[in-house]
Coordinates of C-alpha atoms (C1' of nucleotides) in Angstrom, one line a residue:
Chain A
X711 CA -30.7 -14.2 5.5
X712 CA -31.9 -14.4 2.0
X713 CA -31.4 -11.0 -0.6
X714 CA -32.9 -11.8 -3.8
X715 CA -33.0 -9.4 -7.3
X716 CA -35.9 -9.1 -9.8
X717 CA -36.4 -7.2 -12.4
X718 CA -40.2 -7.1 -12.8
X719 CA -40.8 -5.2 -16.0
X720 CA -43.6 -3.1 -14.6
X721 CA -44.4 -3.5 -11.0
X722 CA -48.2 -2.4 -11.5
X723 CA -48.4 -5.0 -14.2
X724 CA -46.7 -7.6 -11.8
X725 CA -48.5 -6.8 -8.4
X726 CA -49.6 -10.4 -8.0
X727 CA -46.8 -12.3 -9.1
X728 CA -44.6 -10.6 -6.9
X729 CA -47.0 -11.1 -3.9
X730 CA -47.7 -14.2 -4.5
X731 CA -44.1 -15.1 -4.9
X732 CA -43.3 -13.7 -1.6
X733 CA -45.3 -15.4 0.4
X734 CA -44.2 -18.8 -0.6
X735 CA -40.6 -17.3 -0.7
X736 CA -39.6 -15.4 2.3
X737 CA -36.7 -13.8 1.8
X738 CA -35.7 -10.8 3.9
X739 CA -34.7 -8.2 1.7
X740 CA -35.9 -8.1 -2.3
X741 CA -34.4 -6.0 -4.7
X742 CA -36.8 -4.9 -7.7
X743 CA -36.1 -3.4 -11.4
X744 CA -37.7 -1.8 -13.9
X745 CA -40.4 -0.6 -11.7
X746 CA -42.3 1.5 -14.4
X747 CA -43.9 4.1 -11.9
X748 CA -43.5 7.3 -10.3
X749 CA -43.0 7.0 -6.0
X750 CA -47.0 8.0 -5.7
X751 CA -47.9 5.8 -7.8
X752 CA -46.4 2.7 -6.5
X753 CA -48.7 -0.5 -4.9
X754 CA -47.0 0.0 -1.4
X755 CA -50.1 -1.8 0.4
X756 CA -49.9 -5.3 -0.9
X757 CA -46.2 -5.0 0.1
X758 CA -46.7 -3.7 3.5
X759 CA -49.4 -6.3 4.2
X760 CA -46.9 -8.6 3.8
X761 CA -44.8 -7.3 6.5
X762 CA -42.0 -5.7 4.0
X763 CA -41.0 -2.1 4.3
X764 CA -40.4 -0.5 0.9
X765 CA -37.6 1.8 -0.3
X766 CA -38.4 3.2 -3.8
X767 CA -36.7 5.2 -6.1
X768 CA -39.4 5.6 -9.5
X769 CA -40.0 7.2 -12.6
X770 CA -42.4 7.2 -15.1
X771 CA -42.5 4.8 -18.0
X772 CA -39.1 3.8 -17.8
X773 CA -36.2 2.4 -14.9
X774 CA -36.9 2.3 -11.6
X775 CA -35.8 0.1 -8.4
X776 CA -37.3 -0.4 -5.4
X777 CA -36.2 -2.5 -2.0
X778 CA -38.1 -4.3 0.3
X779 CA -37.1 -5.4 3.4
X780 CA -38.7 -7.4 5.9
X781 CA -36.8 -5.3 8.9
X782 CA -35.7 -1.7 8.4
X783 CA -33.0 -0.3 6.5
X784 CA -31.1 2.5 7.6
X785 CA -28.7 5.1 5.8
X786 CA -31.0 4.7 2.5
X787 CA -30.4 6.9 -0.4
X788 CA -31.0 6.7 -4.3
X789 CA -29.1 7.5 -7.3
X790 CA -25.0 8.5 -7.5
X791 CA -25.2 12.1 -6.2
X792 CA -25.6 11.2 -2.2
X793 CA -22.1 9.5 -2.7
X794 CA -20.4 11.6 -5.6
X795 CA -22.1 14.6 -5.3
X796 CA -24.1 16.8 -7.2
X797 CA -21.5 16.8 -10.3
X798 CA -23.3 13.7 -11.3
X799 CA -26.7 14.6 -10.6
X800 CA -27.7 14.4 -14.2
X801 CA -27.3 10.5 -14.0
X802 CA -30.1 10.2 -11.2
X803 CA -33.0 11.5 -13.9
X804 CA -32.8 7.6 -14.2
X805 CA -33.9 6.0 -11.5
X806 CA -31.4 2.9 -11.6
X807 CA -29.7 3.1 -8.1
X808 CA -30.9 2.6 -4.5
X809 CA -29.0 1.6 -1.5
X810 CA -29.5 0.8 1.8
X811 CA -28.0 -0.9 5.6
X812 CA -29.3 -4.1 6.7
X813 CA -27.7 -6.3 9.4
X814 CA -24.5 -4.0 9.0
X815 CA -24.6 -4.9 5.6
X816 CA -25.0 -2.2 2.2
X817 CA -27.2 -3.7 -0.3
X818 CA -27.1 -1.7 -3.3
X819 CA -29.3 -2.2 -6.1
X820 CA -28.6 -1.5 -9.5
X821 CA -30.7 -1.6 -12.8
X822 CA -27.6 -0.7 -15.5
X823 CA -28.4 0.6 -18.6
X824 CA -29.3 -1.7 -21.4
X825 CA -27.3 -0.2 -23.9
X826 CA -29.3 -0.6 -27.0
X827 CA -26.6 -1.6 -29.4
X828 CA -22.9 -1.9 -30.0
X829 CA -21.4 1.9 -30.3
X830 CA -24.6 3.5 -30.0
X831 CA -25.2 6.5 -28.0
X832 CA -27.2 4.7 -25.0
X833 CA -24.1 2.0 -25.3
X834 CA -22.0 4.9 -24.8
X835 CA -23.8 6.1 -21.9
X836 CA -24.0 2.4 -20.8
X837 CA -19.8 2.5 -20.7
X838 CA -20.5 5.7 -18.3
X839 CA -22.7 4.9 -16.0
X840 CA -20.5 1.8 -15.4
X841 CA -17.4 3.5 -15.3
X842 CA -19.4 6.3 -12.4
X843 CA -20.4 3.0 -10.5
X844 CA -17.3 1.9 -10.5
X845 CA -16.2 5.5 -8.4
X846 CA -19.6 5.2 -6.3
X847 CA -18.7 2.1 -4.8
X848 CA -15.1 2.7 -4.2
X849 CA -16.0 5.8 -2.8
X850 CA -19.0 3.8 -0.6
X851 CA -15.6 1.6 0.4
X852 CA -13.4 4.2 1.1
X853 CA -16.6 6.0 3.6
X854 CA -17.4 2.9 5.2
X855 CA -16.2 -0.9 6.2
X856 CA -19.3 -2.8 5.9
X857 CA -19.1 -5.6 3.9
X858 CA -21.5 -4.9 0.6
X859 CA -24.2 -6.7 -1.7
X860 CA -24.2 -5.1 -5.0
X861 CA -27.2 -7.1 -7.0
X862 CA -29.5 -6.4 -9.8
X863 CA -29.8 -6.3 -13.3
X864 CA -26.7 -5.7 -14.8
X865 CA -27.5 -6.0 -18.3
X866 CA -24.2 -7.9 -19.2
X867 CA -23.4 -11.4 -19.6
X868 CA -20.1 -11.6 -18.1
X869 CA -18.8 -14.8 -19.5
X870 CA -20.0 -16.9 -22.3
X871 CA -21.7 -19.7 -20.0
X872 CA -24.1 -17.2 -19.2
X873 CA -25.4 -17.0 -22.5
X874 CA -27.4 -19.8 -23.7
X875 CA -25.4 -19.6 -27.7
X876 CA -22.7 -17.7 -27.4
X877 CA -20.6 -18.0 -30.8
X878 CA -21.1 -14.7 -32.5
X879 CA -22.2 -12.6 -30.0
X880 CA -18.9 -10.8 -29.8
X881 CA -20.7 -7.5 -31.2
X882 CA -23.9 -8.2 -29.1
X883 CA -25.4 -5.9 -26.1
X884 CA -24.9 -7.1 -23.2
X885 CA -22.3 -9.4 -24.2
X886 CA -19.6 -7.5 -26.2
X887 CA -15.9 -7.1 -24.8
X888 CA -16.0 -3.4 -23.9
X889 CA -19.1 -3.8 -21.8
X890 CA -17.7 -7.0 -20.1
X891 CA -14.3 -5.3 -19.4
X892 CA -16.1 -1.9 -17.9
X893 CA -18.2 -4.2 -15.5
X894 CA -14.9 -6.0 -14.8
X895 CA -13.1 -2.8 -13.7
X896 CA -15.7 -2.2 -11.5
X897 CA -15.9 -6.1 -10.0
X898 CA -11.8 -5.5 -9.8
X899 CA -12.3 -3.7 -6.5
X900 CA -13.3 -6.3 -4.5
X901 CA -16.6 -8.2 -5.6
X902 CA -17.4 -12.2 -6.6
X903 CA -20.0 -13.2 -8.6
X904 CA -21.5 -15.3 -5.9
X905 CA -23.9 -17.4 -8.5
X906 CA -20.1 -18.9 -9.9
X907 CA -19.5 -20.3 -6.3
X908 CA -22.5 -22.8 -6.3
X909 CA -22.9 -23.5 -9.4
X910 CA -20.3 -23.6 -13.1
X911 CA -22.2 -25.1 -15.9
X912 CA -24.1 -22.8 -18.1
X913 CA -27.4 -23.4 -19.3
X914 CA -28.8 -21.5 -16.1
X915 CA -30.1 -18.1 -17.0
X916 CA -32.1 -15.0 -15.8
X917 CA -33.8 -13.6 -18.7
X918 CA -34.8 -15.0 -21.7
X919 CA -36.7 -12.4 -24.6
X920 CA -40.2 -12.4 -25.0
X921 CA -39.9 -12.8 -28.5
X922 CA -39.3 -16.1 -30.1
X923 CA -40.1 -18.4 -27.5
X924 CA -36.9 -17.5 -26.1
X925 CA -38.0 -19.1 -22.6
X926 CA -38.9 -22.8 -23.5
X927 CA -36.3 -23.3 -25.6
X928 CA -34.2 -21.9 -22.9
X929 CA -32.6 -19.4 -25.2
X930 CA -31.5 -17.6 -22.4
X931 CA -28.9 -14.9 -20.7
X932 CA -27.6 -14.7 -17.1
X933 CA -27.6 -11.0 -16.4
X934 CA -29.3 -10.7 -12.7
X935 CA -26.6 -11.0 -10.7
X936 CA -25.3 -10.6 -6.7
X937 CA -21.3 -9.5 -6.6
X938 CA -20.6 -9.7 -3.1
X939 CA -17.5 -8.5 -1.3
X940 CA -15.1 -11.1 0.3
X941 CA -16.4 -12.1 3.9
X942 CA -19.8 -12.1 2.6
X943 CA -19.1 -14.2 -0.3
X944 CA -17.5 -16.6 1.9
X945 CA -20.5 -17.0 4.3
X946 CA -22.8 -17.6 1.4
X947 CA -24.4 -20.9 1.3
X948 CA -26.4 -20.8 -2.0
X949 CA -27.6 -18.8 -5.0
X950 CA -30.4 -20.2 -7.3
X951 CA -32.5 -18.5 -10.1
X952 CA -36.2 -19.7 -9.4
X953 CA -37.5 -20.6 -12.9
X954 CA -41.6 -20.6 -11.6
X955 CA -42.6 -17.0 -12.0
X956 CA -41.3 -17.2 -15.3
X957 CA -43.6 -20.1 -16.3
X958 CA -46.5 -18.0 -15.2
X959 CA -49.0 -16.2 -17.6
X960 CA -48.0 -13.2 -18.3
X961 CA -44.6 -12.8 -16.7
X962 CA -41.6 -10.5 -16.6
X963 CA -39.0 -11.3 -18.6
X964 CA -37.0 -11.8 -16.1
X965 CA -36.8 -14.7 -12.8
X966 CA -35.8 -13.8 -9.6
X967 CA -32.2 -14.7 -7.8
X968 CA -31.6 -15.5 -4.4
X969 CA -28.8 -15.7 -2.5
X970 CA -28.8 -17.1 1.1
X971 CA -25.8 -16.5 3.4
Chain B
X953 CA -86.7 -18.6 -28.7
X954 CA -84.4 -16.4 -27.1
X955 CA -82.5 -13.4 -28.9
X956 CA -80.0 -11.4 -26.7
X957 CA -78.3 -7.9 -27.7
X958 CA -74.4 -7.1 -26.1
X959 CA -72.7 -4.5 -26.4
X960 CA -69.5 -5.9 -25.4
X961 CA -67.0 -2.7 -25.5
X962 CA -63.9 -5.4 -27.7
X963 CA -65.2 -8.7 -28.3
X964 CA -61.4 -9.8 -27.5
X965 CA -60.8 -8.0 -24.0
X966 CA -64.2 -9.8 -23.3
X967 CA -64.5 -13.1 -24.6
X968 CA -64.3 -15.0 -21.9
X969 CA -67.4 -12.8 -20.0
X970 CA -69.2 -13.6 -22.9
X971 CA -68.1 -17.5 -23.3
X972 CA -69.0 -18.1 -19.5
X973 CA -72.3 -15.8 -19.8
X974 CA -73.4 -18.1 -23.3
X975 CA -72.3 -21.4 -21.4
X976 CA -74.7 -20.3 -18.9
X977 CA -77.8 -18.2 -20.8
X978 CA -78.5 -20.8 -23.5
X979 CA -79.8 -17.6 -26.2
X980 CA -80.3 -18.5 -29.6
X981 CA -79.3 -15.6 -30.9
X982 CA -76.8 -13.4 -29.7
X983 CA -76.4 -9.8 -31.3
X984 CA -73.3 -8.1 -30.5
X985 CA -71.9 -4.4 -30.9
X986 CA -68.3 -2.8 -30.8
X987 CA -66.7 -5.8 -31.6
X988 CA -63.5 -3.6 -32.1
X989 CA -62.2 -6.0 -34.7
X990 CA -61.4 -7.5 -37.9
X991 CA -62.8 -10.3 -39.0
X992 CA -59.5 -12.3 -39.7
X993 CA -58.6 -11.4 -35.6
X994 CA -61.9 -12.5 -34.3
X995 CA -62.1 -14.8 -31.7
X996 CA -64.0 -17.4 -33.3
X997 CA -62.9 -20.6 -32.4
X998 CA -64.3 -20.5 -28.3
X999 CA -67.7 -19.1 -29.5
X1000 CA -68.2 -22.3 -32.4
X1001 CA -67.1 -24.4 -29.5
X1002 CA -70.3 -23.6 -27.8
X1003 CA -72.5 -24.6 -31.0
X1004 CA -72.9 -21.4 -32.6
X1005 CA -72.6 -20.0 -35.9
X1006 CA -70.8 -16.5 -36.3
X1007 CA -71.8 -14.1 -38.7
X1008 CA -69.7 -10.8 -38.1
X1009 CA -68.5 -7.8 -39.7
X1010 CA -65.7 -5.9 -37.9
X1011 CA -63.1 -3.2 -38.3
X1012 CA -60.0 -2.1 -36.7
X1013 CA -60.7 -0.6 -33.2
X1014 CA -63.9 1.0 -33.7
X1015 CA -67.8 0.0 -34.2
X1016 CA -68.0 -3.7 -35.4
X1017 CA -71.2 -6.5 -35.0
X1018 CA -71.5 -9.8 -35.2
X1019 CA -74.5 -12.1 -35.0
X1020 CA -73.7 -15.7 -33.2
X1021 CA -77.2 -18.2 -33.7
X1022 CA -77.1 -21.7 -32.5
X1023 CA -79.0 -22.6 -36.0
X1024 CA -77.6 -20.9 -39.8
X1025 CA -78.7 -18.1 -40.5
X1026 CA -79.8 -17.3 -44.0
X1027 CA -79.9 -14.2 -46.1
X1028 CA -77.1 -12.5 -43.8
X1029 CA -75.8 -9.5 -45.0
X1030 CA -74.1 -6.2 -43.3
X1031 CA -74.2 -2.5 -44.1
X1032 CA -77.0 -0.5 -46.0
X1033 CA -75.9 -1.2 -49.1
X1034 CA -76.9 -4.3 -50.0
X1035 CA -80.4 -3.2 -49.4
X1036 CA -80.0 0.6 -50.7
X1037 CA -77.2 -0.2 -52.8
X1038 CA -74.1 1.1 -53.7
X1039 CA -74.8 5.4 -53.6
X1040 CA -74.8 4.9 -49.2
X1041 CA -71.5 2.6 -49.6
X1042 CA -70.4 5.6 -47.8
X1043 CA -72.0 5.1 -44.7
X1044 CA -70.9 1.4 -44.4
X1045 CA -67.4 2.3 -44.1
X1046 CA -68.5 2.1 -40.6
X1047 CA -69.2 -1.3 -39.5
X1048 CA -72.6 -1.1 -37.4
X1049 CA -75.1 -3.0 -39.0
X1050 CA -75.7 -7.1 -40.0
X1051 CA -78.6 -9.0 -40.5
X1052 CA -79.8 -12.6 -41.3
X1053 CA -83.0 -14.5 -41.6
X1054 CA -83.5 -17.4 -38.5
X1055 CA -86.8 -19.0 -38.4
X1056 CA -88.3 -16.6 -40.6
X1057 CA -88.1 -13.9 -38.6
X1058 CA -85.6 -11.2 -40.1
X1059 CA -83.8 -10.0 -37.3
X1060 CA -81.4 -6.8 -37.8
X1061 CA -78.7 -5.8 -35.3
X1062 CA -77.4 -2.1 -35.3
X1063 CA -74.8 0.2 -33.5
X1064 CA -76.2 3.0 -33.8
X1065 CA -73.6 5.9 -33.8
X1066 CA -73.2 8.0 -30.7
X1067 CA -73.1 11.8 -32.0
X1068 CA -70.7 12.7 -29.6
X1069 CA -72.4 15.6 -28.3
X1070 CA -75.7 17.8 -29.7
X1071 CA -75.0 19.6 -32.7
X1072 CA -71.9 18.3 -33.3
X1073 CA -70.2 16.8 -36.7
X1074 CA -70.5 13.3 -35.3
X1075 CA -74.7 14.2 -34.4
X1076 CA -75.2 14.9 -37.9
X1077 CA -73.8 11.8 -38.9
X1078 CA -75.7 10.3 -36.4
X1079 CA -79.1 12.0 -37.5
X1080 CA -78.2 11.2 -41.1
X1081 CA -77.4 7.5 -40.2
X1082 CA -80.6 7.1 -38.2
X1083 CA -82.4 8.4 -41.7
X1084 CA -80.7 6.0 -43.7
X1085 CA -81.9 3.3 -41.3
X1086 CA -85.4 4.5 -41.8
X1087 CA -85.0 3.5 -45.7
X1088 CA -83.3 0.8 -45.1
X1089 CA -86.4 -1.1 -42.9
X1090 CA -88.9 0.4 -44.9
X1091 CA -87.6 -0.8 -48.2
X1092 CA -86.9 -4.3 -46.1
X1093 CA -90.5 -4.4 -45.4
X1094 CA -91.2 -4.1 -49.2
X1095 CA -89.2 -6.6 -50.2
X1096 CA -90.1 -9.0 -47.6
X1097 CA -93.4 -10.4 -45.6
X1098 CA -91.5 -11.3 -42.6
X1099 CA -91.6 -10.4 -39.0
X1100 CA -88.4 -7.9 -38.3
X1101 CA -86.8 -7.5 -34.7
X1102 CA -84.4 -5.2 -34.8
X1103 CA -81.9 -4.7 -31.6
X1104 CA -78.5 -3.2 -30.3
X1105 CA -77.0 -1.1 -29.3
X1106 CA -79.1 2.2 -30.3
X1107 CA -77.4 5.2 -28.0
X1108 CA -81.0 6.9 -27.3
X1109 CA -83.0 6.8 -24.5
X1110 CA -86.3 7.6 -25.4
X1111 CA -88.4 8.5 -22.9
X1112 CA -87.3 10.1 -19.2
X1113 CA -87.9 6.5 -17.6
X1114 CA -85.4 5.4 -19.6
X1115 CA -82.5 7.9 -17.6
X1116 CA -81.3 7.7 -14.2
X1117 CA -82.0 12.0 -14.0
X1118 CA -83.4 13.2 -16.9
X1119 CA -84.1 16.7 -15.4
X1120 CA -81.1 18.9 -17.5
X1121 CA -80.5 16.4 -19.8
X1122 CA -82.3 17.8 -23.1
X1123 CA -79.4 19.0 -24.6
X1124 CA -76.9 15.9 -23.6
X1125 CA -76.4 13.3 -26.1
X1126 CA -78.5 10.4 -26.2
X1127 CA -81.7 12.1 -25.2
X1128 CA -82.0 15.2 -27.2
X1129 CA -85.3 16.0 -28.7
X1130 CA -84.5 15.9 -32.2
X1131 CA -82.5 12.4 -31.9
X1132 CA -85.2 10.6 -29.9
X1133 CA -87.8 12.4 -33.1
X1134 CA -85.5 10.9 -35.4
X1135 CA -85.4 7.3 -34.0
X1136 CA -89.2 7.2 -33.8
X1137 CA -89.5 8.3 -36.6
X1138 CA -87.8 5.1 -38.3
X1139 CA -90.1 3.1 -35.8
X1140 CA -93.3 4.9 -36.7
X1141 CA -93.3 2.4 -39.7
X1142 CA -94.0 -0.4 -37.6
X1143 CA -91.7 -1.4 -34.5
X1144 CA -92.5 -1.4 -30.9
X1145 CA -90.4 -1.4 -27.6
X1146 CA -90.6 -4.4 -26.8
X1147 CA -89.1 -4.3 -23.0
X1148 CA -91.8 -1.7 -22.1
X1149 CA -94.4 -4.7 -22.7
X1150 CA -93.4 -5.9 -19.6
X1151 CA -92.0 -3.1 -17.6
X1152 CA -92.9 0.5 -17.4
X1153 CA -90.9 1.7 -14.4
X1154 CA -88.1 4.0 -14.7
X1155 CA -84.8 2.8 -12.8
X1156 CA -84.0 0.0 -15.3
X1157 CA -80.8 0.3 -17.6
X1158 CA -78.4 -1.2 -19.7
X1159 CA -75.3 1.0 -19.8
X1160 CA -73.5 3.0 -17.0
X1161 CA -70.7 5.0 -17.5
X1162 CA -67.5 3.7 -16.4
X1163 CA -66.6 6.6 -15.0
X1164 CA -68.0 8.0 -11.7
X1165 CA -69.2 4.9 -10.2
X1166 CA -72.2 4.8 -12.7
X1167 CA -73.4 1.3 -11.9
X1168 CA -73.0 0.7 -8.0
X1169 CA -75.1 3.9 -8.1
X1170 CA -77.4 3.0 -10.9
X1171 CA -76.6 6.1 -12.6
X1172 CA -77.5 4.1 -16.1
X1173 CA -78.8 4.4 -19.2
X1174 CA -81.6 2.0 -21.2
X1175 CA -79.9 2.9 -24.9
X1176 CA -79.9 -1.6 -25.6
X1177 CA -83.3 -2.3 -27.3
X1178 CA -85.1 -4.6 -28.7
X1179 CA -87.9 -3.2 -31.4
X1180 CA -90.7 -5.3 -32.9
X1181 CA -93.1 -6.1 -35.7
X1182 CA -96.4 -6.4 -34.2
X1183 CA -96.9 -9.7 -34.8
X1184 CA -93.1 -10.7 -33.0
X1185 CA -94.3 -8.0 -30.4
X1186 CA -97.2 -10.2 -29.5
X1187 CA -95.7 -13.2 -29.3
X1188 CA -93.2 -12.0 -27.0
X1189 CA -93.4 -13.7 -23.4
X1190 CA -90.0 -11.9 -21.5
X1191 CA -87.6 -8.8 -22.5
X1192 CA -85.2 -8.8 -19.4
X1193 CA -81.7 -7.1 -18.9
X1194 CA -79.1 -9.3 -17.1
X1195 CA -76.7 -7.4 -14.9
X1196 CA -74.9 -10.1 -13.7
X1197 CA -72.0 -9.4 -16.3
X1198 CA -72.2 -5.7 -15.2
X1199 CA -70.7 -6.6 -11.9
X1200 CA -67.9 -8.9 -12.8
X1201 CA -64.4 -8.0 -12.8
X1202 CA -63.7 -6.1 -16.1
X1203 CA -66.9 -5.8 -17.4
X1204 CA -68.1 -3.8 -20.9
X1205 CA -69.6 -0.8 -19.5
X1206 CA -73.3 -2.5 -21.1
X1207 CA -75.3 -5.0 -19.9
X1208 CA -76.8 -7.7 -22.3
X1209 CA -81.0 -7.5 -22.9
X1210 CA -83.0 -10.4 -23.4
X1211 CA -86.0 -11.4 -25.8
X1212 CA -87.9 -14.6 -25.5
X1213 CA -90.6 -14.9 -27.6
Chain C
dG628 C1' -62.6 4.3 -16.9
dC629 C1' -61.6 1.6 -20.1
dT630 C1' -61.1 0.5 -24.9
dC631 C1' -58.0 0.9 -29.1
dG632 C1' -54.1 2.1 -32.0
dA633 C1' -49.3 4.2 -32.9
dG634 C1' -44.6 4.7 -31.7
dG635 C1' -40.6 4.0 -28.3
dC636 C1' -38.0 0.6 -25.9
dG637 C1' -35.8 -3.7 -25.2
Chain D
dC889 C1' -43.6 -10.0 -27.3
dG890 C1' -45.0 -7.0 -23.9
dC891 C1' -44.1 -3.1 -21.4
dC892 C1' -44.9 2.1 -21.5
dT893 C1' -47.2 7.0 -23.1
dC894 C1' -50.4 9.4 -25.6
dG895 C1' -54.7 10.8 -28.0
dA896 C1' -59.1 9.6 -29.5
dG897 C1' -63.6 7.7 -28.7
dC898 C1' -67.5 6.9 -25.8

DNA sequence: GCTCGAGGCG
DNA sequence: CGCCTCGAGC
């Protein structure tokens, strides 16, 4: 079985890639971010052509995550609310979670807040919403015993390998110590960054900025990531960011990571 | 010789449409309208590539013509002033008119403004515009002996045949009474229509709205010409519109017309 | 419908 | 640098 994350930076803008990149990648369940478009607005066809049934949770302009899965998924739901309840319901006017059951197991995908910068207010709601998913997925623990996926752009740079130069990047979004340490607490529950168990060098990265030629000179930052809980993390047999799409004209800023298990 | 007129709806969003349509129509002379930008941006380098020499006179967004020839041109100049001189430096704020000498034929390419709707602000400019145009020929004429074709983009249809359903359409822009009076009135000093030497049937156009299917139900409009000294308009062998580009992918809402003389 | 800014966002 | 929205222009 093969899960793989992508934020696309505008599905509508990234139709083709993504098609194209699924049919010479066939991976059973793809997780997408920064979708850019409201539900009835979404290119479903292409997908469903393909064989993939979609899962979408949109909005306009801004967020947005979508699954696709190449066999059903059951017990689907978006945002924190289904889990929490409606105490947090003003966190789902972003569109940044979406869950689902495949093969007994939860994938749940997750676009974090950026955070804009370093003690600013969106960094503040960054340390919130991180500190709420911390809660939704013990509280998805605590409901059920499925072994769980949590993947998807995570917006933080855990440790400095996955940042292509990391000196003096202490005060730096997505790579400053109070970030790191909120998406730590969370981890702390029981997920593994399953990219660290194939693979320790850095140097291998998921986004790299549009600006300044950030991609060929590999200026670069890990932040797409799979944290998967313990029996799952031990039957996984790889994880790989797939450079190509990136190379392409036009591309999100972002490549796609799959895991296999 | 061949002299073509395009209005090309951003020079940049179409360049290669033109580069492949030029590669494959060998015109000497290529007028173009709406440009849509300024002339430090323009995409020169593709179109000298191809043997021709660019003569253009842009602004930001808006309006904007250029002249390609595969010979130099001489005695090239844009806007009314540096015929009329400097009291209608007013009306050349507008970039929508350049002109240059090629085999000793003077050939003048205009956008003509649209007017927006009948009575309007933007009609009187146009009416005014289309006055100042008059002078401006007539006083070429004056100064010079030689044959004038004048073409672009002139947004009037003068006659019924030239609309796809001219029945209620004596108050809409483009074919009002007193804009088509005012147009022939500047050609009443010695220009003729020169694609109505060779065709007089109605159902022939050169720009469909891009809205409401316009062109794959020729709902059109012939508002591209190409106007004549007599002399030039006897020597003319084929005026022909070429809707090929019309149907590409992306396409400028006008298709180019042809002059071989 | 399809262009172009301008301004927000990252 | 490249998304998005929005309004204007045609």
């Amino acid at each position: 079985m093969k899960i793989a994350t992508w934020n696309v930076n505008s599905i509508r803008t990234r139709q083709q890639i993504v098609v194209d990149w699924l049919s010479q990648n066939s991976v059973d369940v793809l997780c997408l971010q920064e979708t850019k478009v409201i539900d009835q607005d979404f290119p479903r066809l292409a997908f469903e052509q393909l064989g993939y049934h979609l899962y979408i949770s949109g909005q306009k302009a801004y967020n947005g995550v979508a699954i696709f899965s190449r066999t059903p998924l059951t017990e689907v739901s978006s945002g924190f609310s289904p889990i929490l309840g409606d105490i947090v319901a003003e966190f789902d006017l972003q569109k940044r979670v979406i869950t689902g059951v495949i093969a007994d197991i939860r994938v749940v995908n997750l676009y974090v807040p950026n955070g804009s910068a370093v003690g600013s207010e969106k960094y503040q709601y960054k340390l919130a919403w991180l500190k709420l998913l911390g809660e939704y997925l013990a509280t998805l623990q605590d409901k059920e015993t499925r072994e769980i996926c949590i993947c998807g752009d995570f917006n933080i740079a855990l440790e400095d390998r996955d940042i292509y130069n990391p000196k003096g990047k202490e005060n730096h979004i997505m790579s400053s110590p109070t970030e790191r340490e909120a998406l730590r607490e969370v981890l702390a529950i029981g997920f593994q960054d399953v990219f660290r168990k194939f693979n320790s060098e850095t140097g291998h990265y998921s986004w790299w900025d549009y600006r300044a030629a950030g991609f060929v000179r590999n200026r670069g930052w890990r932040i797409d990531h799979h944290y998967l809980t313990q029996k799952l993390y031990k039957q996984a047999i790889n994880c790989k960011i797939d450079l190509e799409p990136r190379k392409l004209d036009k591309p999100s800023d972002h490549a796609p990571v799959i895991l296999e298990f």
